[in-house]
């Protein structure tokens, strides 16, 4: 089963994980998160990401980060460059709740990494709704 790793500044990834748990019940064990609180050692953070990636060697891993160009993203890119030839891996930036809810559901259905990538990008965008435009449609 493909793994999903949520990465963010501060506690955002934990909050999204806990919210998915509230909405859908406890997520599958293949879904995990790492937080990056202020002052955390970045090498230690990278090592934690590497452990998750190495554990996904056979199944692949989708990494979601909160912000393109932020520390969680930049460190995940280092890990990607190190393991991309040995572990199937994708990184998607701009993590939001609709994206993670859809991915949690898709992972429980054993969707492939390419399918998860498509679901993530589509759900992330479609989860942003202009209510007034929808009301007037």
Short mmCIF file of N, CA, C and O in Angstrom, two decimals:
data_model
loop_
_atom_site.label_atom_id
_atom_site.label_comp_id
_atom_site.label_asym_id
_atom_site.label_seq_id
_atom_site.Cartn_x
_atom_site.Cartn_y
_atom_site.Cartn_z
N UNK A 1 0.85 -1.18 0.00
CA UNK A 1 0.00 0.00 0.00
C UNK A 1 0.90 1.25 0.00
O UNK A 1 1.83 1.35 0.79
N UNK A 2 0.60 2.17 -0.88
CA UNK A 2 1.36 3.42 -0.97
C UNK A 2 1.23 4.19 0.34
O UNK A 2 0.16 4.25 0.94
N UNK A 3 2.32 4.80 0.76
CA UNK A 3 2.32 5.58 2.00
C UNK A 3 2.10 7.06 1.68
O UNK A 3 2.39 7.52 0.57
N UNK A 4 1.59 7.77 2.67
CA UNK A 4 1.35 9.20 2.56
C UNK A 4 2.00 9.87 3.75
O UNK A 4 1.76 9.49 4.90
N UNK A 5 2.86 10.87 3.48
CA UNK A 5 3.54 11.60 4.53
C UNK A 5 3.19 13.08 4.42
O UNK A 5 3.41 13.70 3.38
N UNK A 6 2.63 13.64 5.49
CA UNK A 6 2.24 15.05 5.55
C UNK A 6 3.36 15.82 6.26
O UNK A 6 3.75 15.47 7.38
N UNK A 7 3.86 16.87 5.61
CA UNK A 7 4.94 17.68 6.17
C UNK A 7 4.50 19.14 6.22
O UNK A 7 3.92 19.65 5.26
N UNK A 8 4.83 19.80 7.33
CA UNK A 8 4.46 21.22 7.43
C UNK A 8 5.31 21.95 8.44
O UNK A 8 5.96 21.35 9.30
N UNK A 9 5.25 23.27 8.35
CA UNK A 9 5.75 24.13 9.40
C UNK A 9 4.83 23.96 10.61
O UNK A 9 3.63 23.70 10.46
N UNK A 10 5.39 24.12 11.77
CA UNK A 10 4.64 24.09 13.02
C UNK A 10 3.75 22.84 13.09
O UNK A 10 4.20 21.75 12.75
N UNK A 11 2.53 22.99 13.52
CA UNK A 11 1.66 21.84 13.79
C UNK A 11 0.60 21.59 12.70
O UNK A 11 -0.32 20.79 12.91
N UNK A 12 0.71 22.25 11.55
CA UNK A 12 -0.33 22.13 10.53
C UNK A 12 -0.55 20.68 10.09
O UNK A 12 -1.69 20.23 9.98
N UNK A 13 0.51 19.95 9.82
CA UNK A 13 0.33 18.56 9.34
C UNK A 13 -0.36 17.70 10.39
O UNK A 13 -1.21 16.87 10.05
N UNK A 14 -0.05 17.91 11.64
CA UNK A 14 -0.72 17.16 12.71
C UNK A 14 -2.20 17.54 12.78
O UNK A 14 -3.06 16.67 12.93
N UNK A 15 -2.50 18.82 12.64
CA UNK A 15 -3.88 19.29 12.70
C UNK A 15 -4.69 18.72 11.54
O UNK A 15 -5.84 18.31 11.72
N UNK A 16 -4.11 18.68 10.36
CA UNK A 16 -4.81 18.10 9.21
C UNK A 16 -5.04 16.62 9.45
O UNK A 16 -6.14 16.11 9.22
N UNK A 17 -4.02 15.92 9.92
CA UNK A 17 -4.16 14.49 10.23
C UNK A 17 -5.29 14.27 11.24
O UNK A 17 -6.14 13.41 11.05
N UNK A 18 -5.29 15.04 12.32
CA UNK A 18 -6.31 14.90 13.36
C UNK A 18 -7.70 15.24 12.84
O UNK A 18 -8.69 14.64 13.25
N UNK A 19 -7.79 16.19 11.93
CA UNK A 19 -9.08 16.55 11.35
C UNK A 19 -9.59 15.44 10.44
O UNK A 19 -10.78 15.11 10.45
N UNK A 20 -8.71 14.83 9.66
CA UNK A 20 -9.10 13.69 8.83
C UNK A 20 -9.59 12.56 9.74
O UNK A 20 -10.60 11.90 9.46
N UNK A 21 -8.91 12.37 10.85
CA UNK A 21 -9.31 11.35 11.83
C UNK A 21 -10.71 11.64 12.36
O UNK A 21 -11.53 10.73 12.51
N UNK A 22 -11.01 12.90 12.64
CA UNK A 22 -12.33 13.29 13.12
C UNK A 22 -13.40 13.03 12.07
O UNK A 22 -14.48 12.53 12.38
N UNK A 23 -13.11 13.35 10.82
CA UNK A 23 -14.09 13.22 9.73
C UNK A 23 -14.29 11.76 9.32
O UNK A 23 -15.42 11.31 9.12
N UNK A 24 -13.19 11.02 9.19
CA UNK A 24 -13.24 9.70 8.57
C UNK A 24 -12.94 8.54 9.51
O UNK A 24 -12.98 7.39 9.10
N UNK A 25 -12.58 8.83 10.73
CA UNK A 25 -12.08 7.77 11.61
C UNK A 25 -10.57 7.69 11.47
O UNK A 25 -9.97 8.35 10.62
N UNK A 26 -9.95 6.85 12.29
CA UNK A 26 -8.49 6.77 12.28
C UNK A 26 -7.98 6.41 10.90
O UNK A 26 -8.37 5.40 10.33
N UNK A 27 -7.08 7.25 10.36
CA UNK A 27 -6.52 6.95 9.04
C UNK A 27 -5.69 5.66 9.07
O UNK A 27 -5.20 5.24 10.12
N UNK A 28 -5.54 5.07 7.92
CA UNK A 28 -4.72 3.89 7.76
C UNK A 28 -3.31 4.15 8.29
O UNK A 28 -2.83 5.29 8.26
N UNK A 29 -2.64 3.11 8.75
CA UNK A 29 -1.28 3.25 9.27
C UNK A 29 -0.29 3.71 8.21
O UNK A 29 0.83 4.10 8.54
N UNK A 30 -0.67 3.65 6.95
CA UNK A 30 0.23 4.11 5.89
C UNK A 30 0.25 5.63 5.78
O UNK A 30 1.01 6.18 5.00
N UNK A 31 -0.57 6.32 6.58
CA UNK A 31 -0.60 7.78 6.59
C UNK A 31 0.07 8.29 7.86
O UNK A 31 -0.27 7.86 8.96
N UNK A 32 1.04 9.19 7.68
CA UNK A 32 1.79 9.72 8.82
C UNK A 32 2.04 11.21 8.61
O UNK A 32 1.83 11.73 7.52
N UNK A 33 2.48 11.87 9.65
CA UNK A 33 2.82 13.29 9.55
C UNK A 33 4.08 13.57 10.35
O UNK A 33 4.43 12.84 11.28
N UNK A 34 4.76 14.63 9.96
CA UNK A 34 5.89 15.18 10.71
C UNK A 34 5.69 16.67 10.82
O UNK A 34 5.36 17.33 9.83
N UNK A 35 5.88 17.19 12.01
CA UNK A 35 5.79 18.64 12.22
C UNK A 35 7.19 19.22 12.24
O UNK A 35 8.17 18.51 12.51
N UNK A 36 7.29 20.49 11.94
CA UNK A 36 8.58 21.19 12.00
C UNK A 36 8.41 22.42 12.88
O UNK A 36 8.17 23.53 12.41
N UNK A 37 8.52 22.22 14.21
CA UNK A 37 8.39 23.37 15.10
C UNK A 37 9.61 24.28 15.02
O UNK A 37 10.68 23.86 14.59
N UNK A 38 9.42 25.51 15.42
CA UNK A 38 10.50 26.49 15.42
C UNK A 38 11.68 25.95 16.21
O UNK A 38 11.54 25.44 17.32
N UNK A 39 12.86 26.04 15.62
CA UNK A 39 14.07 25.65 16.31
C UNK A 39 14.45 24.18 16.19
O UNK A 39 15.50 23.78 16.70
N UNK A 40 13.63 23.36 15.54
CA UNK A 40 13.97 21.95 15.40
C UNK A 40 15.22 21.79 14.54
O UNK A 40 15.40 22.51 13.56
N UNK A 41 16.04 20.84 14.90
CA UNK A 41 17.24 20.53 14.13
C UNK A 41 16.83 20.00 12.75
O UNK A 41 16.10 19.01 12.66
N UNK A 42 17.26 20.68 11.69
CA UNK A 42 16.84 20.31 10.34
C UNK A 42 17.43 18.97 9.88
O UNK A 42 16.80 18.26 9.10
N UNK A 43 18.61 18.63 10.36
CA UNK A 43 19.19 17.33 10.00
C UNK A 43 18.37 16.20 10.62
O UNK A 43 18.13 15.17 9.99
N UNK A 44 17.91 16.40 11.84
CA UNK A 44 17.06 15.42 12.51
C UNK A 44 15.73 15.28 11.75
O UNK A 44 15.23 14.17 11.57
N UNK A 45 15.18 16.40 11.33
CA UNK A 45 13.93 16.39 10.55
C UNK A 45 14.14 15.63 9.24
O UNK A 45 13.33 14.79 8.87
N UNK A 46 15.24 15.88 8.56
CA UNK A 46 15.54 15.18 7.32
C UNK A 46 15.69 13.67 7.57
O UNK A 46 15.17 12.86 6.80
N UNK A 47 16.33 13.30 8.64
CA UNK A 47 16.50 11.88 8.98
C UNK A 47 15.15 11.21 9.20
O UNK A 47 14.94 10.07 8.79
N UNK A 48 14.23 11.93 9.82
CA UNK A 48 12.89 11.38 10.04
C UNK A 48 12.16 11.16 8.72
O UNK A 48 11.50 10.13 8.52
N UNK A 49 12.29 12.11 7.81
CA UNK A 49 11.69 11.96 6.48
C UNK A 49 12.31 10.77 5.77
O UNK A 49 11.60 9.95 5.17
N UNK A 50 13.62 10.65 5.84
CA UNK A 50 14.33 9.54 5.19
C UNK A 50 13.83 8.19 5.71
O UNK A 50 13.67 7.25 4.93
N UNK A 51 13.58 8.08 7.00
CA UNK A 51 13.08 6.83 7.57
C UNK A 51 11.72 6.46 6.96
O UNK A 51 11.48 5.30 6.62
N UNK A 52 10.85 7.45 6.82
CA UNK A 52 9.54 7.19 6.20
C UNK A 52 9.71 6.77 4.74
O UNK A 52 9.03 5.85 4.27
N UNK A 53 10.59 7.43 4.03
CA UNK A 53 10.81 7.12 2.62
C UNK A 53 11.39 5.72 2.47
O UNK A 53 10.91 4.92 1.66
N UNK A 54 12.38 5.39 3.26
CA UNK A 54 12.99 4.06 3.17
C UNK A 54 11.99 2.95 3.49
O UNK A 54 12.04 1.88 2.89
N UNK A 55 11.05 3.23 4.39
CA UNK A 55 10.05 2.22 4.74
C UNK A 55 9.04 2.00 3.61
O UNK A 55 8.28 1.04 3.63
N UNK A 56 9.05 2.89 2.62
CA UNK A 56 8.10 2.81 1.49
C UNK A 56 8.76 2.25 0.24
O UNK A 56 8.21 2.35 -0.85
N UNK A 57 9.92 1.65 0.39
CA UNK A 57 10.71 1.20 -0.77
C UNK A 57 9.90 0.35 -1.74
O UNK A 57 10.00 0.51 -2.95
N UNK A 58 9.07 -0.54 -1.23
CA UNK A 58 8.33 -1.45 -2.10
C UNK A 58 7.03 -0.85 -2.63
O UNK A 58 6.59 -1.18 -3.73
N UNK A 59 6.41 0.01 -1.83
CA UNK A 59 5.07 0.50 -2.17
C UNK A 59 5.03 1.91 -2.72
O UNK A 59 4.06 2.31 -3.34
N UNK A 60 6.05 2.70 -2.45
CA UNK A 60 6.06 4.10 -2.87
C UNK A 60 5.48 5.01 -1.80
O UNK A 60 4.81 4.57 -0.87
N UNK A 61 5.76 6.30 -1.97
CA UNK A 61 5.31 7.29 -0.98
C UNK A 61 4.95 8.60 -1.67
O UNK A 61 5.62 9.04 -2.60
N UNK A 62 3.86 9.17 -1.23
CA UNK A 62 3.42 10.51 -1.65
C UNK A 62 3.72 11.43 -0.48
O UNK A 62 3.27 11.18 0.64
N UNK A 63 4.50 12.48 -0.74
CA UNK A 63 4.81 13.47 0.29
C UNK A 63 4.04 14.74 -0.03
O UNK A 63 4.12 15.25 -1.15
N UNK A 64 3.28 15.22 0.94
CA UNK A 64 2.56 16.49 0.80
C UNK A 64 3.23 17.50 1.70
O UNK A 64 3.51 17.22 2.87
N UNK A 65 3.51 18.69 1.15
CA UNK A 65 4.07 19.77 1.96
C UNK A 65 3.12 20.96 1.95
O UNK A 65 2.30 21.11 1.04
N UNK A 66 3.27 21.79 2.96
CA UNK A 66 2.36 22.92 3.10
C UNK A 66 2.65 24.05 2.12
O UNK A 66 1.74 24.68 1.62
N UNK A 67 3.93 24.27 1.83
CA UNK A 67 4.28 25.49 1.09
C UNK A 67 5.46 25.24 0.16
O UNK A 67 6.52 24.78 0.61
N UNK A 68 5.27 25.52 -1.11
CA UNK A 68 6.36 25.40 -2.07
C UNK A 68 7.48 26.36 -1.67
O UNK A 68 7.25 27.54 -1.45
N UNK A 69 8.69 25.84 -1.55
CA UNK A 69 9.83 26.67 -1.21
C UNK A 69 10.12 26.75 0.28
O UNK A 69 11.18 27.26 0.67
N UNK A 70 9.21 26.26 1.12
CA UNK A 70 9.43 26.28 2.56
C UNK A 70 10.39 25.18 2.99
O UNK A 70 10.75 24.29 2.21
N UNK A 71 10.79 25.22 4.23
CA UNK A 71 11.75 24.23 4.75
C UNK A 71 11.27 22.78 4.59
O UNK A 71 12.05 21.93 4.15
N UNK A 72 10.02 22.45 4.94
CA UNK A 72 9.60 21.05 4.74
C UNK A 72 9.72 20.62 3.27
O UNK A 72 10.17 19.51 2.98
N UNK A 73 9.38 21.50 2.36
CA UNK A 73 9.52 21.21 0.94
C UNK A 73 10.99 21.05 0.55
O UNK A 73 11.37 20.07 -0.09
N UNK A 74 11.82 22.00 0.93
CA UNK A 74 13.23 21.96 0.54
C UNK A 74 13.93 20.71 1.07
O UNK A 74 14.73 20.09 0.38
N UNK A 75 13.61 20.33 2.29
CA UNK A 75 14.22 19.12 2.86
C UNK A 75 13.68 17.88 2.17
O UNK A 75 14.42 16.93 1.90
N UNK A 76 12.39 17.88 1.83
CA UNK A 76 11.84 16.71 1.12
C UNK A 76 12.45 16.58 -0.27
O UNK A 76 12.64 15.47 -0.78
N UNK A 77 12.82 17.69 -0.90
CA UNK A 77 13.49 17.65 -2.20
C UNK A 77 14.88 17.01 -2.05
O UNK A 77 15.28 16.21 -2.90
N UNK A 78 15.58 17.33 -0.97
CA UNK A 78 16.88 16.68 -0.72
C UNK A 78 16.71 15.16 -0.62
O UNK A 78 17.47 14.40 -1.19
N UNK A 79 15.68 14.75 0.12
CA UNK A 79 15.40 13.32 0.29
C UNK A 79 14.99 12.71 -1.05
O UNK A 79 15.45 11.62 -1.41
N UNK A 80 14.17 13.42 -1.80
CA UNK A 80 13.75 12.96 -3.14
C UNK A 80 14.97 12.71 -4.01
O UNK A 80 15.08 11.66 -4.65
N UNK A 81 15.88 13.67 -4.04
CA UNK A 81 17.08 13.53 -4.87
C UNK A 81 17.95 12.35 -4.44
O UNK A 81 18.59 11.71 -5.27
N UNK A 82 17.93 12.04 -3.16
CA UNK A 82 18.73 10.95 -2.64
C UNK A 82 18.11 9.58 -2.93
O UNK A 82 18.83 8.62 -3.18
N UNK A 83 16.77 9.48 -2.93
CA UNK A 83 16.11 8.18 -3.00
C UNK A 83 15.27 7.95 -4.26
O UNK A 83 14.70 6.87 -4.43
N UNK A 84 15.19 8.90 -5.14
CA UNK A 84 14.26 8.79 -6.27
C UNK A 84 14.55 7.62 -7.21
O UNK A 84 13.66 7.17 -7.91
N UNK A 85 15.78 7.13 -7.21
CA UNK A 85 16.10 5.98 -8.07
C UNK A 85 15.79 4.64 -7.40
O UNK A 85 15.81 3.61 -8.06
N UNK A 86 15.49 4.67 -6.11
CA UNK A 86 15.25 3.42 -5.39
C UNK A 86 13.87 3.33 -4.75
O UNK A 86 13.42 2.23 -4.43
N UNK A 87 13.20 4.46 -4.57
CA UNK A 87 11.87 4.46 -3.95
C UNK A 87 10.92 5.26 -4.83
O UNK A 87 11.19 6.42 -5.12
N UNK A 88 9.80 4.66 -5.25
CA UNK A 88 8.80 5.44 -6.00
C UNK A 88 8.28 6.57 -5.10
O UNK A 88 7.84 6.31 -3.98
N UNK A 89 8.36 7.80 -5.58
CA UNK A 89 8.07 8.94 -4.73
C UNK A 89 7.54 10.12 -5.53
O UNK A 89 7.99 10.36 -6.64
N UNK A 90 6.59 10.83 -4.94
CA UNK A 90 6.08 12.08 -5.51
C UNK A 90 6.00 13.10 -4.38
O UNK A 90 5.76 12.75 -3.22
N UNK A 91 6.17 14.38 -4.74
CA UNK A 91 6.00 15.48 -3.80
C UNK A 91 4.97 16.44 -4.38
O UNK A 91 5.09 16.87 -5.52
N UNK A 92 3.97 16.76 -3.58
CA UNK A 92 2.94 17.73 -3.97
C UNK A 92 2.93 18.83 -2.91
O UNK A 92 2.90 18.55 -1.70
N UNK A 93 2.96 20.07 -3.35
CA UNK A 93 2.95 21.22 -2.44
C UNK A 93 1.56 21.85 -2.38
O UNK A 93 0.77 21.70 -3.31
N UNK A 94 1.31 22.56 -1.31
CA UNK A 94 0.02 23.24 -1.16
C UNK A 94 -1.02 22.35 -0.50
O UNK A 94 -2.22 22.47 -0.78
N UNK A 95 -0.59 21.46 0.36
CA UNK A 95 -1.48 20.53 1.05
C UNK A 95 -2.66 21.27 1.66
O UNK A 95 -2.51 22.31 2.28
N UNK A 96 -3.85 20.70 1.44
CA UNK A 96 -5.04 21.24 2.09
C UNK A 96 -5.94 20.08 2.53
O UNK A 96 -5.71 18.92 2.15
N UNK A 97 -6.93 20.37 3.35
CA UNK A 97 -7.78 19.33 3.92
C UNK A 97 -8.53 18.52 2.86
O UNK A 97 -8.53 17.29 2.94
N UNK A 98 -9.17 19.14 1.86
CA UNK A 98 -9.86 18.33 0.85
C UNK A 98 -8.91 17.34 0.16
O UNK A 98 -9.30 16.19 -0.11
N UNK A 99 -7.70 17.76 -0.10
CA UNK A 99 -6.71 16.90 -0.74
C UNK A 99 -6.42 15.67 0.14
O UNK A 99 -6.42 14.54 -0.34
N UNK A 100 -6.20 15.91 1.42
CA UNK A 100 -5.82 14.81 2.31
C UNK A 100 -7.00 13.87 2.54
O UNK A 100 -6.83 12.65 2.59
N UNK A 101 -8.20 14.40 2.65
CA UNK A 101 -9.39 13.54 2.80
C UNK A 101 -9.53 12.62 1.59
O UNK A 101 -9.73 11.41 1.74
N UNK A 102 -9.40 13.17 0.40
CA UNK A 102 -9.52 12.35 -0.81
C UNK A 102 -8.40 11.32 -0.89
O UNK A 102 -8.62 10.18 -1.30
N UNK A 103 -7.20 11.71 -0.51
CA UNK A 103 -6.08 10.76 -0.55
C UNK A 103 -6.25 9.65 0.47
O UNK A 103 -5.93 8.49 0.19
N UNK A 104 -6.73 9.99 1.66
CA UNK A 104 -6.96 8.95 2.68
C UNK A 104 -7.95 7.92 2.16
O UNK A 104 -7.76 6.71 2.33
N UNK A 105 -8.99 8.38 1.50
CA UNK A 105 -9.98 7.47 0.92
C UNK A 105 -9.35 6.64 -0.20
O UNK A 105 -9.56 5.43 -0.28
N UNK A 106 -8.57 7.27 -1.05
CA UNK A 106 -7.96 6.57 -2.19
C UNK A 106 -6.93 5.54 -1.72
O UNK A 106 -6.82 4.45 -2.30
N UNK A 107 -6.17 5.87 -0.69
CA UNK A 107 -5.19 4.92 -0.17
C UNK A 107 -5.88 3.68 0.38
O UNK A 107 -5.41 2.56 0.19
N UNK A 108 -7.02 3.88 1.03
CA UNK A 108 -7.76 2.73 1.56
C UNK A 108 -8.28 1.83 0.43
O UNK A 108 -8.60 0.67 0.66
N UNK A 109 -8.33 2.36 -0.78
CA UNK A 109 -8.75 1.60 -1.96
C UNK A 109 -7.56 1.08 -2.77
O UNK A 109 -7.71 0.64 -3.90
N UNK A 110 -6.36 1.18 -2.19
CA UNK A 110 -5.12 0.70 -2.83
C UNK A 110 -4.84 1.33 -4.18
O UNK A 110 -4.35 0.67 -5.11
N UNK A 111 -5.10 2.62 -4.31
CA UNK A 111 -4.77 3.33 -5.55
C UNK A 111 -3.26 3.40 -5.71
O UNK A 111 -2.51 3.43 -4.74
N UNK A 112 -2.81 3.45 -6.95
CA UNK A 112 -1.38 3.51 -7.25
C UNK A 112 -0.84 4.92 -7.02
O UNK A 112 -1.61 5.89 -6.95
N UNK A 113 0.47 5.04 -6.97
CA UNK A 113 1.11 6.35 -6.79
C UNK A 113 0.72 7.33 -7.90
O UNK A 113 0.36 8.48 -7.60
N UNK A 114 0.75 6.93 -9.19
CA UNK A 114 0.30 7.87 -10.23
C UNK A 114 -1.17 8.28 -10.05
O UNK A 114 -1.52 9.44 -10.29
N UNK A 115 -2.01 7.35 -9.62
CA UNK A 115 -3.42 7.70 -9.39
C UNK A 115 -3.54 8.66 -8.22
O UNK A 115 -4.32 9.63 -8.27
N UNK A 116 -2.75 8.44 -7.17
CA UNK A 116 -2.78 9.33 -6.01
C UNK A 116 -2.31 10.73 -6.37
O UNK A 116 -2.86 11.72 -5.87
N UNK A 117 -1.32 10.81 -7.23
CA UNK A 117 -0.83 12.12 -7.67
C UNK A 117 -1.95 12.90 -8.38
O UNK A 117 -2.16 14.09 -8.11
N UNK A 118 -2.66 12.23 -9.25
CA UNK A 118 -3.78 12.86 -9.96
C UNK A 118 -4.88 13.28 -8.98
O UNK A 118 -5.41 14.40 -9.07
N UNK A 119 -5.21 12.41 -8.06
CA UNK A 119 -6.25 12.71 -7.06
C UNK A 119 -5.83 13.90 -6.20
O UNK A 119 -6.64 14.80 -5.93
N UNK A 120 -4.57 13.94 -5.79
CA UNK A 120 -4.09 15.04 -4.93
C UNK A 120 -4.21 16.39 -5.62
O UNK A 120 -4.74 17.34 -5.05
N UNK A 121 -3.73 16.46 -6.85
CA UNK A 121 -3.75 17.75 -7.53
C UNK A 121 -5.18 18.18 -7.86
O UNK A 121 -5.54 19.36 -7.72
N UNK A 122 -6.02 17.23 -8.25
CA UNK A 122 -7.40 17.56 -8.58
C UNK A 122 -8.19 17.97 -7.33
O UNK A 122 -8.87 18.99 -7.32
N UNK A 123 -8.10 17.17 -6.27
CA UNK A 123 -8.85 17.47 -5.04
C UNK A 123 -8.36 18.76 -4.39
O UNK A 123 -9.16 19.52 -3.84
N UNK A 124 -7.05 19.02 -4.48
CA UNK A 124 -6.52 20.25 -3.90
C UNK A 124 -7.10 21.49 -4.55
O UNK A 124 -7.48 22.44 -3.87
N UNK A 125 -7.21 21.46 -5.86
CA UNK A 125 -7.77 22.60 -6.60
C UNK A 125 -9.28 22.67 -6.43
O UNK A 125 -9.84 23.73 -6.15
N UNK A 126 -9.95 21.54 -6.60
CA UNK A 126 -11.42 21.53 -6.52
C UNK A 126 -11.94 21.81 -5.12
O UNK A 126 -13.10 22.16 -4.95
N UNK A 127 -11.08 21.66 -4.12
CA UNK A 127 -11.48 21.95 -2.75
C UNK A 127 -11.55 23.44 -2.45
O UNK A 127 -12.03 23.84 -1.40
N UNK A 128 -11.07 24.25 -3.37
CA UNK A 128 -11.15 25.70 -3.23
C UNK A 128 -12.37 26.17 -4.00
O UNK A 128 -12.45 26.00 -5.22
N UNK A 129 -13.34 26.71 -3.29
CA UNK A 129 -14.62 27.06 -3.90
C UNK A 129 -14.96 28.51 -3.63
O UNK A 129 -14.91 28.97 -2.48
N UNK A 130 -15.29 29.24 -4.67
CA UNK A 130 -15.81 30.60 -4.55
C UNK A 130 -17.32 30.47 -4.37
O UNK A 130 -18.05 30.17 -5.32
N UNK A 131 -17.79 30.65 -3.14
CA UNK A 131 -19.20 30.43 -2.83
C UNK A 131 -20.12 31.31 -3.65
O UNK A 131 -21.13 30.86 -4.18
N UNK A 132 -19.76 32.59 -3.79
CA UNK A 132 -20.64 33.50 -4.54
C UNK A 132 -20.76 33.05 -5.99
O UNK A 132 -21.85 33.04 -6.57
N UNK A 133 -19.66 32.66 -6.61
CA UNK A 133 -19.70 32.19 -8.00
C UNK A 133 -20.55 30.92 -8.10
O UNK A 133 -21.31 30.74 -9.05
N UNK A 134 -20.43 30.04 -7.13
CA UNK A 134 -21.22 28.79 -7.10
C UNK A 134 -22.70 29.12 -6.93
O UNK A 134 -23.54 28.50 -7.56
N UNK A 135 -22.98 30.09 -6.09
CA UNK A 135 -24.37 30.50 -5.82
C UNK A 135 -25.00 31.07 -7.09
O UNK A 135 -26.17 30.83 -7.38
N UNK A 136 -24.23 31.81 -7.88
CA UNK A 136 -24.74 32.45 -9.08
C UNK A 136 -24.70 31.56 -10.31
O UNK A 136 -25.15 31.97 -11.38
N UNK A 137 -24.18 30.36 -10.17
CA UNK A 137 -24.05 29.45 -11.33
C UNK A 137 -25.38 28.82 -11.69
O UNK A 137 -26.28 28.66 -10.97
#
